[in-house]
Coordinates of C-alpha atoms and ligand atoms in Angstrom, one line a residue:
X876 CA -68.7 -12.1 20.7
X877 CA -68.2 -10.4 17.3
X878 CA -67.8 -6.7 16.4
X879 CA -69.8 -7.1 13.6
X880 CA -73.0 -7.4 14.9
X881 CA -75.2 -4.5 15.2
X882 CA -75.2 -4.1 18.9
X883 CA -71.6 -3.9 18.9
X884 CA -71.9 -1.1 16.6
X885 CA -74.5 0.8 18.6
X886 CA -72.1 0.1 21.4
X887 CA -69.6 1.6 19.1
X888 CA -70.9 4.6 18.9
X889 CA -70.7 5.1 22.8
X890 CA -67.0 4.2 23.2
X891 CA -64.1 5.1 21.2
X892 CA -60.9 2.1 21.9
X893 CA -57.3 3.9 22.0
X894 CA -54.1 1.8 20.6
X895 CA -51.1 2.0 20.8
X896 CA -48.3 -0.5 19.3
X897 CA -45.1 -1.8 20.6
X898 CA -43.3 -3.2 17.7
X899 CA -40.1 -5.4 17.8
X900 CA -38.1 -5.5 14.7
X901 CA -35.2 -7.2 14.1
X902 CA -32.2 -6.1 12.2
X903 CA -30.8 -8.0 9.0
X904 CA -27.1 -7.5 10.3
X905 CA -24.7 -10.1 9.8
X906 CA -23.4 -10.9 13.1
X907 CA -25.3 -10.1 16.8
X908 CA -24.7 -6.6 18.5
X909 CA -22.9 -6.7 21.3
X910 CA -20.4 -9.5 19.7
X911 CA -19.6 -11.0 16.3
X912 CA -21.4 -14.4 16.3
X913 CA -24.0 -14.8 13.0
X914 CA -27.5 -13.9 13.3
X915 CA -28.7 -16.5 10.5
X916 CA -32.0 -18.1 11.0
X917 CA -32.5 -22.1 11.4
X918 CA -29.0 -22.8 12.1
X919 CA -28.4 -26.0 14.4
X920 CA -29.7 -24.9 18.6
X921 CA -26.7 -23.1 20.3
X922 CA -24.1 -23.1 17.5
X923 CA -23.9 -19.0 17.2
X924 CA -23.4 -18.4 20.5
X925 CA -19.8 -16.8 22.5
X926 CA -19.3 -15.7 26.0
X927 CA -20.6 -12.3 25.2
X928 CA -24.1 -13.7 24.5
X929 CA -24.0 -16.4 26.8
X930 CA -23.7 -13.9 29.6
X931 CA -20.3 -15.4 31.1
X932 CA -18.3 -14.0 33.6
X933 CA -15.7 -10.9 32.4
X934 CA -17.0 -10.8 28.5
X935 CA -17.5 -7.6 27.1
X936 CA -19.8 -6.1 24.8
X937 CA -18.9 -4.4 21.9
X938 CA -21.2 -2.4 20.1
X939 CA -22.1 -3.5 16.3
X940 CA -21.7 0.0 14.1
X941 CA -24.4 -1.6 11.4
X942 CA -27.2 -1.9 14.1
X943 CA -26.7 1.6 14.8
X944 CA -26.8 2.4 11.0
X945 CA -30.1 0.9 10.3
X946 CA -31.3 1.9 13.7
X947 CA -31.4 4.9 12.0
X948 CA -32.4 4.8 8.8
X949 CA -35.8 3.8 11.0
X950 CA -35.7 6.7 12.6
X951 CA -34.7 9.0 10.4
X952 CA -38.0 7.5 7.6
X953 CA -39.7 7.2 10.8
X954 CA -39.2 11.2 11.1
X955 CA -37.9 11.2 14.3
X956 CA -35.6 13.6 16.4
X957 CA -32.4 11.5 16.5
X958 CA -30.6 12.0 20.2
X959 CA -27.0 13.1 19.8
X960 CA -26.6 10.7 22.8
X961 CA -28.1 7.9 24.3
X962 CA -27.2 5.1 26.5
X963 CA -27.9 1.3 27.2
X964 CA -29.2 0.7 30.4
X965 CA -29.7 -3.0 31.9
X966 CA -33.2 -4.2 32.4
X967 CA -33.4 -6.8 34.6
X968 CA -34.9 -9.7 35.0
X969 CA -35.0 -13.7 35.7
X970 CA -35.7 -15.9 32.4
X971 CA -33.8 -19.3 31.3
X972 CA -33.6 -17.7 28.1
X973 CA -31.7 -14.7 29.3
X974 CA -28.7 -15.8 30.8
X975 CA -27.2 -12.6 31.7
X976 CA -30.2 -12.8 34.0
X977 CA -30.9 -8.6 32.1
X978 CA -31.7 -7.3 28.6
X979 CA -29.1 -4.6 27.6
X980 CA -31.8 -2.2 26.1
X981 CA -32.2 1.7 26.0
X982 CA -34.5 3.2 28.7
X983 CA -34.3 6.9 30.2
X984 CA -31.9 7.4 27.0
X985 CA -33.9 5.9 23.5
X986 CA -31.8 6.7 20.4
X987 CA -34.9 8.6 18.9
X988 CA -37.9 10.4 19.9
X989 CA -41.0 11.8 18.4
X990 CA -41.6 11.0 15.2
X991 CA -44.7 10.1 12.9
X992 CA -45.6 7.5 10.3
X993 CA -48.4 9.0 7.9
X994 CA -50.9 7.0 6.7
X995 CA -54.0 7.4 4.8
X996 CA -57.0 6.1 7.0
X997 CA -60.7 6.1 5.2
X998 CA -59.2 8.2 2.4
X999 CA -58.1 10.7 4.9
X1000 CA -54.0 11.3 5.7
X1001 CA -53.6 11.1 9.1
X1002 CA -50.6 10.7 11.2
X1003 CA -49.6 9.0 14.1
X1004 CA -47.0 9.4 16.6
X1005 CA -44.1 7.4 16.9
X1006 CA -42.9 7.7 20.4
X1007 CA -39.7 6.1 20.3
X1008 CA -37.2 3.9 18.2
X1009 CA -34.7 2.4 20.7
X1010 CA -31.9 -0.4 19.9
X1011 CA -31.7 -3.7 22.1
X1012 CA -30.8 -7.4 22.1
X1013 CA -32.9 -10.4 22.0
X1014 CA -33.2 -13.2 24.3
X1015 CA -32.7 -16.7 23.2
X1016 CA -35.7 -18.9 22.5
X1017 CA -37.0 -21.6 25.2
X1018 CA -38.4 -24.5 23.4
X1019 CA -41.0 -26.5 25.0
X1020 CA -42.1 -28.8 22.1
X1021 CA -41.5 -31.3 20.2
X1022 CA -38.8 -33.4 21.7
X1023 CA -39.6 -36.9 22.8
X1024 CA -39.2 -35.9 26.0
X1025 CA -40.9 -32.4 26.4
X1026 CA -44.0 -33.4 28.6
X1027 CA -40.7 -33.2 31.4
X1028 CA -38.5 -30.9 29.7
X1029 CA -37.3 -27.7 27.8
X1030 CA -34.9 -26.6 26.1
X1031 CA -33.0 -23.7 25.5
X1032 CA -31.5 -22.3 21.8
X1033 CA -29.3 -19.0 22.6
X1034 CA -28.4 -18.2 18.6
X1035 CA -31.3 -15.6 19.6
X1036 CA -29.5 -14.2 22.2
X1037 CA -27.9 -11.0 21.3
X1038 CA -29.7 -10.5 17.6
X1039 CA -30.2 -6.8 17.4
X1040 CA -33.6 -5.5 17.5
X1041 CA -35.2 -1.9 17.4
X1042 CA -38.3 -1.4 19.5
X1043 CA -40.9 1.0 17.8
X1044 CA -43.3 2.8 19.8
X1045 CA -46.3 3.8 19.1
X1046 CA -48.6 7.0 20.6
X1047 CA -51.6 6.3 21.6
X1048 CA -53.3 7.4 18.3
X1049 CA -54.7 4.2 17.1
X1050 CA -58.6 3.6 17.2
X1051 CA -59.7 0.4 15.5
X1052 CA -58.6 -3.2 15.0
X1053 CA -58.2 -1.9 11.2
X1054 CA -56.4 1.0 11.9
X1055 CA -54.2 -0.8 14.0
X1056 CA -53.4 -3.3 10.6
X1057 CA -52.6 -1.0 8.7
X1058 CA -50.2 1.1 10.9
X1059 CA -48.5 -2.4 11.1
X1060 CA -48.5 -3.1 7.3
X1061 CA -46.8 0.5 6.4
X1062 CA -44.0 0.2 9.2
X1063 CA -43.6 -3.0 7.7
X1064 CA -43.4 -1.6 4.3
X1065 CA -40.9 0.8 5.5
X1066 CA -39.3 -1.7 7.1
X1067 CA -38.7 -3.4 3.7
X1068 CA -38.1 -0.9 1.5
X1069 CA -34.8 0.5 4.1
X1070 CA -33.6 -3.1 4.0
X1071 CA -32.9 -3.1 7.5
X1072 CA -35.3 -6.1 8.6
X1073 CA -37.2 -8.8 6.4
X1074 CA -40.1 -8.6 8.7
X1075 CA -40.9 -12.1 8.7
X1076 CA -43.5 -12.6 11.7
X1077 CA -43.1 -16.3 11.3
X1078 CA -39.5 -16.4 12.3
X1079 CA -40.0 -13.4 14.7
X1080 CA -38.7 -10.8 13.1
X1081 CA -41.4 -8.7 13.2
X1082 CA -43.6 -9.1 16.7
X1083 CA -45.8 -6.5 18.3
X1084 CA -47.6 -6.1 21.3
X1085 CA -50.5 -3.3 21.9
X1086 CA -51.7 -1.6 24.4
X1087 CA -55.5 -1.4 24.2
X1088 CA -58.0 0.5 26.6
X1089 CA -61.6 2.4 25.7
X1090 CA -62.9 5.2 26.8
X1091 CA -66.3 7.1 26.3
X1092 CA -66.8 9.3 23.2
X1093 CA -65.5 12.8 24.1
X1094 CA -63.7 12.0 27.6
X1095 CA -60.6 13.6 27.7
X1096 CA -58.5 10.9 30.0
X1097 CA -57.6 7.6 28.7
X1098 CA -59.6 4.4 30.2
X1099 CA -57.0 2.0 32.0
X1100 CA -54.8 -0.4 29.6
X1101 CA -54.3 -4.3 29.0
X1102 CA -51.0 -5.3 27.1
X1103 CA -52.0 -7.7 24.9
X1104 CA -49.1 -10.1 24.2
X1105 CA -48.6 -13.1 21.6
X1106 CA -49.8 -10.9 18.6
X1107 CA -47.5 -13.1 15.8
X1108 CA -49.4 -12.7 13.0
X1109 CA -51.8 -9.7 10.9
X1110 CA -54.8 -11.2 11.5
X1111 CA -54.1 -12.4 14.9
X1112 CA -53.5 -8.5 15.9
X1113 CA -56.6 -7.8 14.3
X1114 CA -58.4 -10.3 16.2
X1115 CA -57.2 -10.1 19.5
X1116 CA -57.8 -6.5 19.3
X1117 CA -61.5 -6.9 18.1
X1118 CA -61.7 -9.4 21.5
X1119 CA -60.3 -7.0 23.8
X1120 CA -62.1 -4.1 22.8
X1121 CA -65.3 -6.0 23.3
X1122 CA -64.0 -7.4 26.6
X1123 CA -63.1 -4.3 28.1
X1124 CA -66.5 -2.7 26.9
X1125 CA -68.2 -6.0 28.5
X1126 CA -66.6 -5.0 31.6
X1127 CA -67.6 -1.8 31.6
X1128 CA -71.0 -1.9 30.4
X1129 CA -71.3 -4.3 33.3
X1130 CA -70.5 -1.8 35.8
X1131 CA -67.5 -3.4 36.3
X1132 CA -63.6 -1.9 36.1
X1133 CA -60.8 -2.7 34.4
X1134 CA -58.0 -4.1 35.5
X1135 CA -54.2 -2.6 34.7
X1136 CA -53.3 -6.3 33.0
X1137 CA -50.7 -8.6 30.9
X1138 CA -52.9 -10.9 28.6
X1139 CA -52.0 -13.1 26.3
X1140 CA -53.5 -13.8 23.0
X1141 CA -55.0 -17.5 22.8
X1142 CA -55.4 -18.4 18.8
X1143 CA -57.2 -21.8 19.4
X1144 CA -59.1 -20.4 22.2
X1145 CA -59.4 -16.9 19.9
X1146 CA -59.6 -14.9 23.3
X1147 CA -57.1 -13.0 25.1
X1148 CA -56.5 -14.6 29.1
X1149 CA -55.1 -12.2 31.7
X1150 CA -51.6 -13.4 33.5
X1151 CA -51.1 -13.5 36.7
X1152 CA -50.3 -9.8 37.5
X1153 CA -47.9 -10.5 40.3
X1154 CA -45.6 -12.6 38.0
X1155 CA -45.7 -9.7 35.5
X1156 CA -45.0 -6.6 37.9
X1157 CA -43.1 -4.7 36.3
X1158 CA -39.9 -3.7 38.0
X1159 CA -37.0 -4.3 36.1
X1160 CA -34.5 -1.9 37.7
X1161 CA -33.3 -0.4 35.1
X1162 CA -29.7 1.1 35.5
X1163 CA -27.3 2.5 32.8
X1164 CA -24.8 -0.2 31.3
X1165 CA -21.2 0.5 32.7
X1166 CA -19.3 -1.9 30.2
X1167 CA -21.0 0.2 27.4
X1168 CA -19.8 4.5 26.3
X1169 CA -22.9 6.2 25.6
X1170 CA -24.0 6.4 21.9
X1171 CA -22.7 9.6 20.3
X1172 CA -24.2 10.3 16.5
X1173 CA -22.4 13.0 15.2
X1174 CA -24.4 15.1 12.9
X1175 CA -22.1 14.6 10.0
X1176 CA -22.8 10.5 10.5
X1177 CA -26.6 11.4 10.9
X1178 CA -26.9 13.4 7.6
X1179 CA -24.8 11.3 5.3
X1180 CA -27.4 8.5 6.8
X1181 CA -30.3 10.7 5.7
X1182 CA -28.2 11.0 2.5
X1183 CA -28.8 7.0 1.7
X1184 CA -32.1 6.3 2.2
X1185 CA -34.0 5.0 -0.3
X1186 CA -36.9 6.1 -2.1
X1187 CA -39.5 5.6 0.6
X1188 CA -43.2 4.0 -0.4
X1189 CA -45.4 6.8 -0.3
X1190 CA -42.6 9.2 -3.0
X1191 CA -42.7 5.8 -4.8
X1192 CA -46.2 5.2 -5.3
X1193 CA -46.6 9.0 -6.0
X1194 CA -43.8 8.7 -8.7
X1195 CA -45.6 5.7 -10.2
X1196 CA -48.9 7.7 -10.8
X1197 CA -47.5 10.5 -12.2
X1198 CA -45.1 8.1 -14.7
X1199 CA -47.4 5.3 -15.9
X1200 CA -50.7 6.8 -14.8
X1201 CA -51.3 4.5 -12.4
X1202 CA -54.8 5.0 -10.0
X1203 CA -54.1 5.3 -6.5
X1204 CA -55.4 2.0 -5.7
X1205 CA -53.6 0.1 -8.1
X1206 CA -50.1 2.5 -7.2
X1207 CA -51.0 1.6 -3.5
X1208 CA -51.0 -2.4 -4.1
X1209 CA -47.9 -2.4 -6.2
X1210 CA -46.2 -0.1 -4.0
X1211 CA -46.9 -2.9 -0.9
X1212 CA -43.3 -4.2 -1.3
X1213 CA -40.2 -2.7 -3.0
X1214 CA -39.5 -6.2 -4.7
X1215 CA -43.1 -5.8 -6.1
X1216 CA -42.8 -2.3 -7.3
X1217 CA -39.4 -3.5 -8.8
X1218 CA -41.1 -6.2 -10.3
X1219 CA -44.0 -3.7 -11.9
X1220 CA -41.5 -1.3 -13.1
X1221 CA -39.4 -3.9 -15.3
X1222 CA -42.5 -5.3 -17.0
X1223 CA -44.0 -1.8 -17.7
X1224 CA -40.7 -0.8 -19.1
X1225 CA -40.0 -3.8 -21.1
X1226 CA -43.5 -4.0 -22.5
X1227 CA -43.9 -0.6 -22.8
X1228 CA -48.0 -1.2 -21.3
X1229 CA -47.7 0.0 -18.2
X1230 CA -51.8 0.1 -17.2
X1231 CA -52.1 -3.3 -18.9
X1232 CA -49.1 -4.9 -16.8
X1233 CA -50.3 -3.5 -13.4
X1234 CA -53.7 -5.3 -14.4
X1235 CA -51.8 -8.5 -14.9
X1236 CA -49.8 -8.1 -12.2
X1237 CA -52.1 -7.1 -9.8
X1238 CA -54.8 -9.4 -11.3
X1239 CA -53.8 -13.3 -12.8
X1240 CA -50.4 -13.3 -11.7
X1241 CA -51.0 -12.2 -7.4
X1242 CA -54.0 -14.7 -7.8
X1243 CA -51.4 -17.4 -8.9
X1244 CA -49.3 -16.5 -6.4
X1245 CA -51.5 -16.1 -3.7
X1246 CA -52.7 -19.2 -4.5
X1247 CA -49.6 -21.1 -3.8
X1248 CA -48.9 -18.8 -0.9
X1249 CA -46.3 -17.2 -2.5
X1250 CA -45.2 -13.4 -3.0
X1251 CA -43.7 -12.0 -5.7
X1252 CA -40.1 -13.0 -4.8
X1253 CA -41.0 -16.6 -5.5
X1254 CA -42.6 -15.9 -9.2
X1255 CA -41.7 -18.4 -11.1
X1256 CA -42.8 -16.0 -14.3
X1257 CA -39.7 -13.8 -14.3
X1258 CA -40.8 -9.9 -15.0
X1259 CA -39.4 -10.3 -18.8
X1260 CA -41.1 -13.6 -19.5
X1261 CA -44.5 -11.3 -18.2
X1262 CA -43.7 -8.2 -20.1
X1263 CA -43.9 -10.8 -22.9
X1264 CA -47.1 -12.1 -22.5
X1265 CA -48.3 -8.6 -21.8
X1266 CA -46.8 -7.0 -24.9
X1267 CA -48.7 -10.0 -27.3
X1268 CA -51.9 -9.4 -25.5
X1269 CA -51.3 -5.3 -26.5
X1270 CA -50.8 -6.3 -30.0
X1271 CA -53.8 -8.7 -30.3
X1272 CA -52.0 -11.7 -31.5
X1273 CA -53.6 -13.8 -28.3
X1274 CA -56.9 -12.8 -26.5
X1275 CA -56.8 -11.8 -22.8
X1276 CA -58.9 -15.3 -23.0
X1277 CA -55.7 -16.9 -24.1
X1278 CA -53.4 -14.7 -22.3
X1279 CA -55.0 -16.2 -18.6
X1280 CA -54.5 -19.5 -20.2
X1281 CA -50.9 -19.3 -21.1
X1282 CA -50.2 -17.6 -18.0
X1283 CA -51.3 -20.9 -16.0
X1284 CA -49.0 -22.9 -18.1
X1285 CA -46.2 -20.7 -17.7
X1286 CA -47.0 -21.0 -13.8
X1287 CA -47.1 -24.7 -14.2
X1288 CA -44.0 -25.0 -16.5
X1289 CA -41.9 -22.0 -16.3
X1290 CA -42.2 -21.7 -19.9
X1291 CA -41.8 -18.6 -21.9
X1292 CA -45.6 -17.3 -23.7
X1293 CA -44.0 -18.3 -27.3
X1294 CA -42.9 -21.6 -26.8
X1295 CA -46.3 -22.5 -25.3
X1296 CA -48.2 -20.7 -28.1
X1297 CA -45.6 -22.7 -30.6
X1298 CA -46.6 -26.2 -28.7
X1299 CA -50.2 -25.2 -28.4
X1300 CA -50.7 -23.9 -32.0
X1301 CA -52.3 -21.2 -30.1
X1302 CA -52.6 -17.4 -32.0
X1303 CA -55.4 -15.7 -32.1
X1304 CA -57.5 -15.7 -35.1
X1305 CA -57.9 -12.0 -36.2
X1306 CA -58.0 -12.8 -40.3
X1307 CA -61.1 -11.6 -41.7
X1308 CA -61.4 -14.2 -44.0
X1309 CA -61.0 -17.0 -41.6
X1310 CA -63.5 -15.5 -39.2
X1311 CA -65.8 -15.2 -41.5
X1312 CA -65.9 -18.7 -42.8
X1313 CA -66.7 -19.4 -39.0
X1314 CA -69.4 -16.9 -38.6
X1315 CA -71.2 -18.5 -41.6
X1316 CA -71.2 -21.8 -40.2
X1317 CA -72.8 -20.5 -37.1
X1318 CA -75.1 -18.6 -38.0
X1319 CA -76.0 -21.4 -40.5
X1320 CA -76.5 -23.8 -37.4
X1321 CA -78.2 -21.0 -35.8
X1322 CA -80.8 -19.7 -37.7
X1323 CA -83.8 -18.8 -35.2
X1324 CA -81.0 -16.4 -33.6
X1325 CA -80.4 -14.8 -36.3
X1326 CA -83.7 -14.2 -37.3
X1327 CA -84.4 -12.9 -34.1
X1328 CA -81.2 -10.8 -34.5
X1329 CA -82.6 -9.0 -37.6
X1330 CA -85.9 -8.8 -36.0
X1331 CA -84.7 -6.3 -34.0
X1332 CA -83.0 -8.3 -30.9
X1333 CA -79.5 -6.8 -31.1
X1334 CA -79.3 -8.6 -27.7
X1335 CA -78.6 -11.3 -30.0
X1336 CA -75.7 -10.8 -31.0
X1337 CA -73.6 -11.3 -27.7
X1338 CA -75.0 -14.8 -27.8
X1339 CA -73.8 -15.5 -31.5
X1340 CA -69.9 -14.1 -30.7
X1341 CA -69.9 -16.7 -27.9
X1342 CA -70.9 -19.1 -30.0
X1343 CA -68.3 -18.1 -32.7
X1344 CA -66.0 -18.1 -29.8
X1345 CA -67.1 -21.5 -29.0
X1346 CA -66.0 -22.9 -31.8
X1347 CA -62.6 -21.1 -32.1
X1348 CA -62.0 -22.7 -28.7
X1349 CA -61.6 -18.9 -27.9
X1350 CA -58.5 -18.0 -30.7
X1351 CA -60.8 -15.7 -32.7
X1352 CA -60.5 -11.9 -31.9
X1353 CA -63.7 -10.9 -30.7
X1354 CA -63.9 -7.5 -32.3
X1355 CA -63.2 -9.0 -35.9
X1356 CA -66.1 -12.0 -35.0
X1357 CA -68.7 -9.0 -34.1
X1358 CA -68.0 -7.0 -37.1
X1359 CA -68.0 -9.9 -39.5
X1360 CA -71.2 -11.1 -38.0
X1361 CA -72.7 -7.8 -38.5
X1362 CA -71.8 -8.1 -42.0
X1363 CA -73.3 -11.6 -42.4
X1364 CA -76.5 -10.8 -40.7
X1365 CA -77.3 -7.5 -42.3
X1366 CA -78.9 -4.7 -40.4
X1367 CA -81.0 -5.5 -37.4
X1368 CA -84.4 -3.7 -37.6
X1369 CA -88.0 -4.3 -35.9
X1370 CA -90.2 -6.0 -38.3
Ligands
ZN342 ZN1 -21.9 -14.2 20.6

């Protein structure tokens, strides 16, 4: 099955799929959020771990003020209504990871309701509804590979358990694959530039779920959901997405229904399987968490919260147009990440070129990076070393030619421009007199081209810069090789 194919289109024209996202997010706090144990990733299996988040008998929680902070400073950028009070409720359920044998979540009582993310979809702003942001803990993490003996056994790392989270909740409002991408990549974008998570999908701090059902074009009511599960990557939401939509359509088209569902995303088998429903019923008995007050935020907290938020992603990228003239694309792209836009707005202001360093940026230096699979936090050209390069590209003293040259080699070495133009013997030529001697020789070598050239064939003269070019090994300025070829040659007339 593949969506693009032109039945699927035609098909797409008959049914509309509705999305919505679940979205798990973990919080960069120091220590868990019910007790004070760390929350650093990849340290040894079950050495941050206390009574609190081991579940035993009589330990209490106690509830971790920073979680609550950057709870919400989501909700607030999420524009949300924030609840004066909420409450932790237990949700229970069996798990070997959860030894508590129940999540300590937020239910009946979510911290905050109703807000939007806005996004720009097919050029149009649109937003969509955030349901709720509510705070919880994780469970620990079973592992059931890689040990010599795990064809018998698993094991169980609890330095998960109690890690703070905050759920995100989509509405409904999502209706492609693509839109559902992007929602993810600006809430993680937001994510980033509040500081309160790093979002790293590979170490689960970022993992969604969705919610997918379709529903003929114009029908009011919304077709029965699946929960797609086991979405930890972009491009896997993407694809299980485009798989279920199809599915579900299948189904339907089929005269079949379909069926209110778990499934799980299968990457080898790219196809989503359904679970067991039974296993999955969902009936967690929730109940509010007696060893836990109810959350009050206090206005005052709320507002000095509101108070310190950053400069969010879409005032940035605005600001950037309006201050370097920036297009929106490229302001979009180098808005992506705040270390990014950091990174842009040191090498525009220490090169004084802004257009010319987003070009670089954006162009040579992500190609580089993407390259090694790196972002820009793990640049080995530092922004000043950049604005550098940038600034003796602006004043002609090396060719872009050059310039993508001697970027490589400061990739490769970590060198600054100048010393590898000082090893190199590399400058550009842009002395008339030089140049010249060059353009005689070649036209000298060449003299059917320029014959042709004064003949009339001004298409000629392209041909004879590269050549010139040629046999600068690309140092010569090209502007000062086509005018001094035009002076060799004379005027180009037809006979
Ligand atoms: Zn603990």
């Amino acid at each position: 099955m593949s969506i693009s194919t032109a039945a699927s289109s035609a098909v797409f024209a008959v049914y509309e799929p509705v999305i919505g996202l679940e979205v798990h997010i973990q919080l960069l706090t120091q220590s868990k959020i019910f007790c004070a144990c760390s929350t650093r990733f990849g340290d040894p299996p079950n050495s941050n771990i206390c009574p609190v988040c081991l579940g035993l008998p009589g330990a209490l929680p106690v509830l971790n003020r920073e979680a609550v902070t950057m709870a919400l400073k989501a909700a607030l950028a999420l524009n949300c209504r924030i609840n004066p009070r909420s409450r932790f409720a237990r949700k229970n359920y069996f798990y070997p990871d959860l030894p508590k044998g129940y999540q300590i979540s937020q239910y009946g009582e979510p911290l905050a309701e109703q807000g939007a993310l806005e996004m720009d979809i097919g050029g149009a702003s649109r937003s969509v509804g955030i349901t709720r942001v509510h705070l919880e803990e994780d469970a620990g993490k079973s592992l059931h590979e890689g040990f010599p003996d795990s064809d018998e056994k698993s094991y169980i790392d609890l330095n998960r358990s109690g890690v703070p989270l905050i759920e995100i909740v989509s509405e409904p409002d999502l209706h492609s694959p693509d839109e559902a991408y992007q929602f993810l990549t600006r809430l993680k974008t937001l994510m980033l530039y509040l500081g309160v998570s790093d979002c790293n999908m590979e170490e689960g701090s970022l993992r969604c779920d969705a919610n997918v059902s379709v529903r003929r074009r114009g029908a009011a009511s919304l077709g029965t959901k699946t929960e797609v599960k086991n979405l930890n990557s972009f491009r896997f939401l993407q694809k299980a997405l485009t798989f279920e939509i199809e599915r579900q359509i299948e189904v339907l088209e089929g005269g079949g229904t379909i069926q209110q569902e778990t499934r799980l995303w299968d990457s080898r088998e790219q196809r989503t399987y359904g679970m067991r429903s039974k296993e999955f019923a969902h009936d967690y008995r929730y109940f509010p968490e007696p060893d836990l007050l109810p959350l009050l935020i206090s206005e005052s907290w709320k507002e000095s919260i509101r108070r310190s938020l950053p400069e969010l992603p879409h005032l940035r990228k605005a600001r950037m147009m309006r201050e370097y003239g920036l297009g929106e694309q490229e302001a979009s792209q180098l808005t992506g990440s705040p270390a990014l836009a950091d990174y842009f707005e040191e090498v525009a202001k220490a090169s004084g070129e802004a257009r010319l360093s987003a070009n670089w940026i954006l162009g040579d230096l992500m190609f580089r990076l993407n390259e090694r699979r790196q972002d820009i936090t793990q640049t080995p050209v530092s922004a000043v070393a950049l604005a550098e390069l940038v600034s003796l590209i602006a004043e002609g003293t090396i060719s872009g030619k050059m310039g993508k040259d001697i970027l490589a080699e400061m990739f490769a070495s970590g060198q600054r421009a100048s010393q590898i133009m000082a090893e190199k013997g590399l400058q550009q030529i842009s002395d008339a007199e030089e140049v010249g001697r060059v353009v005689r020789q070649v036209i000298a070598a060449n003299p059917k081209q320029a014959e042709q050239y004064r003949r009339g064939k001004t298409a000629t003269l392209s041909w004879l810069v590269g050549q010139v070019m040629k046999a600068t090994r690309g140092r010569a300025n090209p502007q000062v090789v086509q005018e001094a070829l035009k002076k060799e040659l004379g005027p180009s007339a037809p006979a």
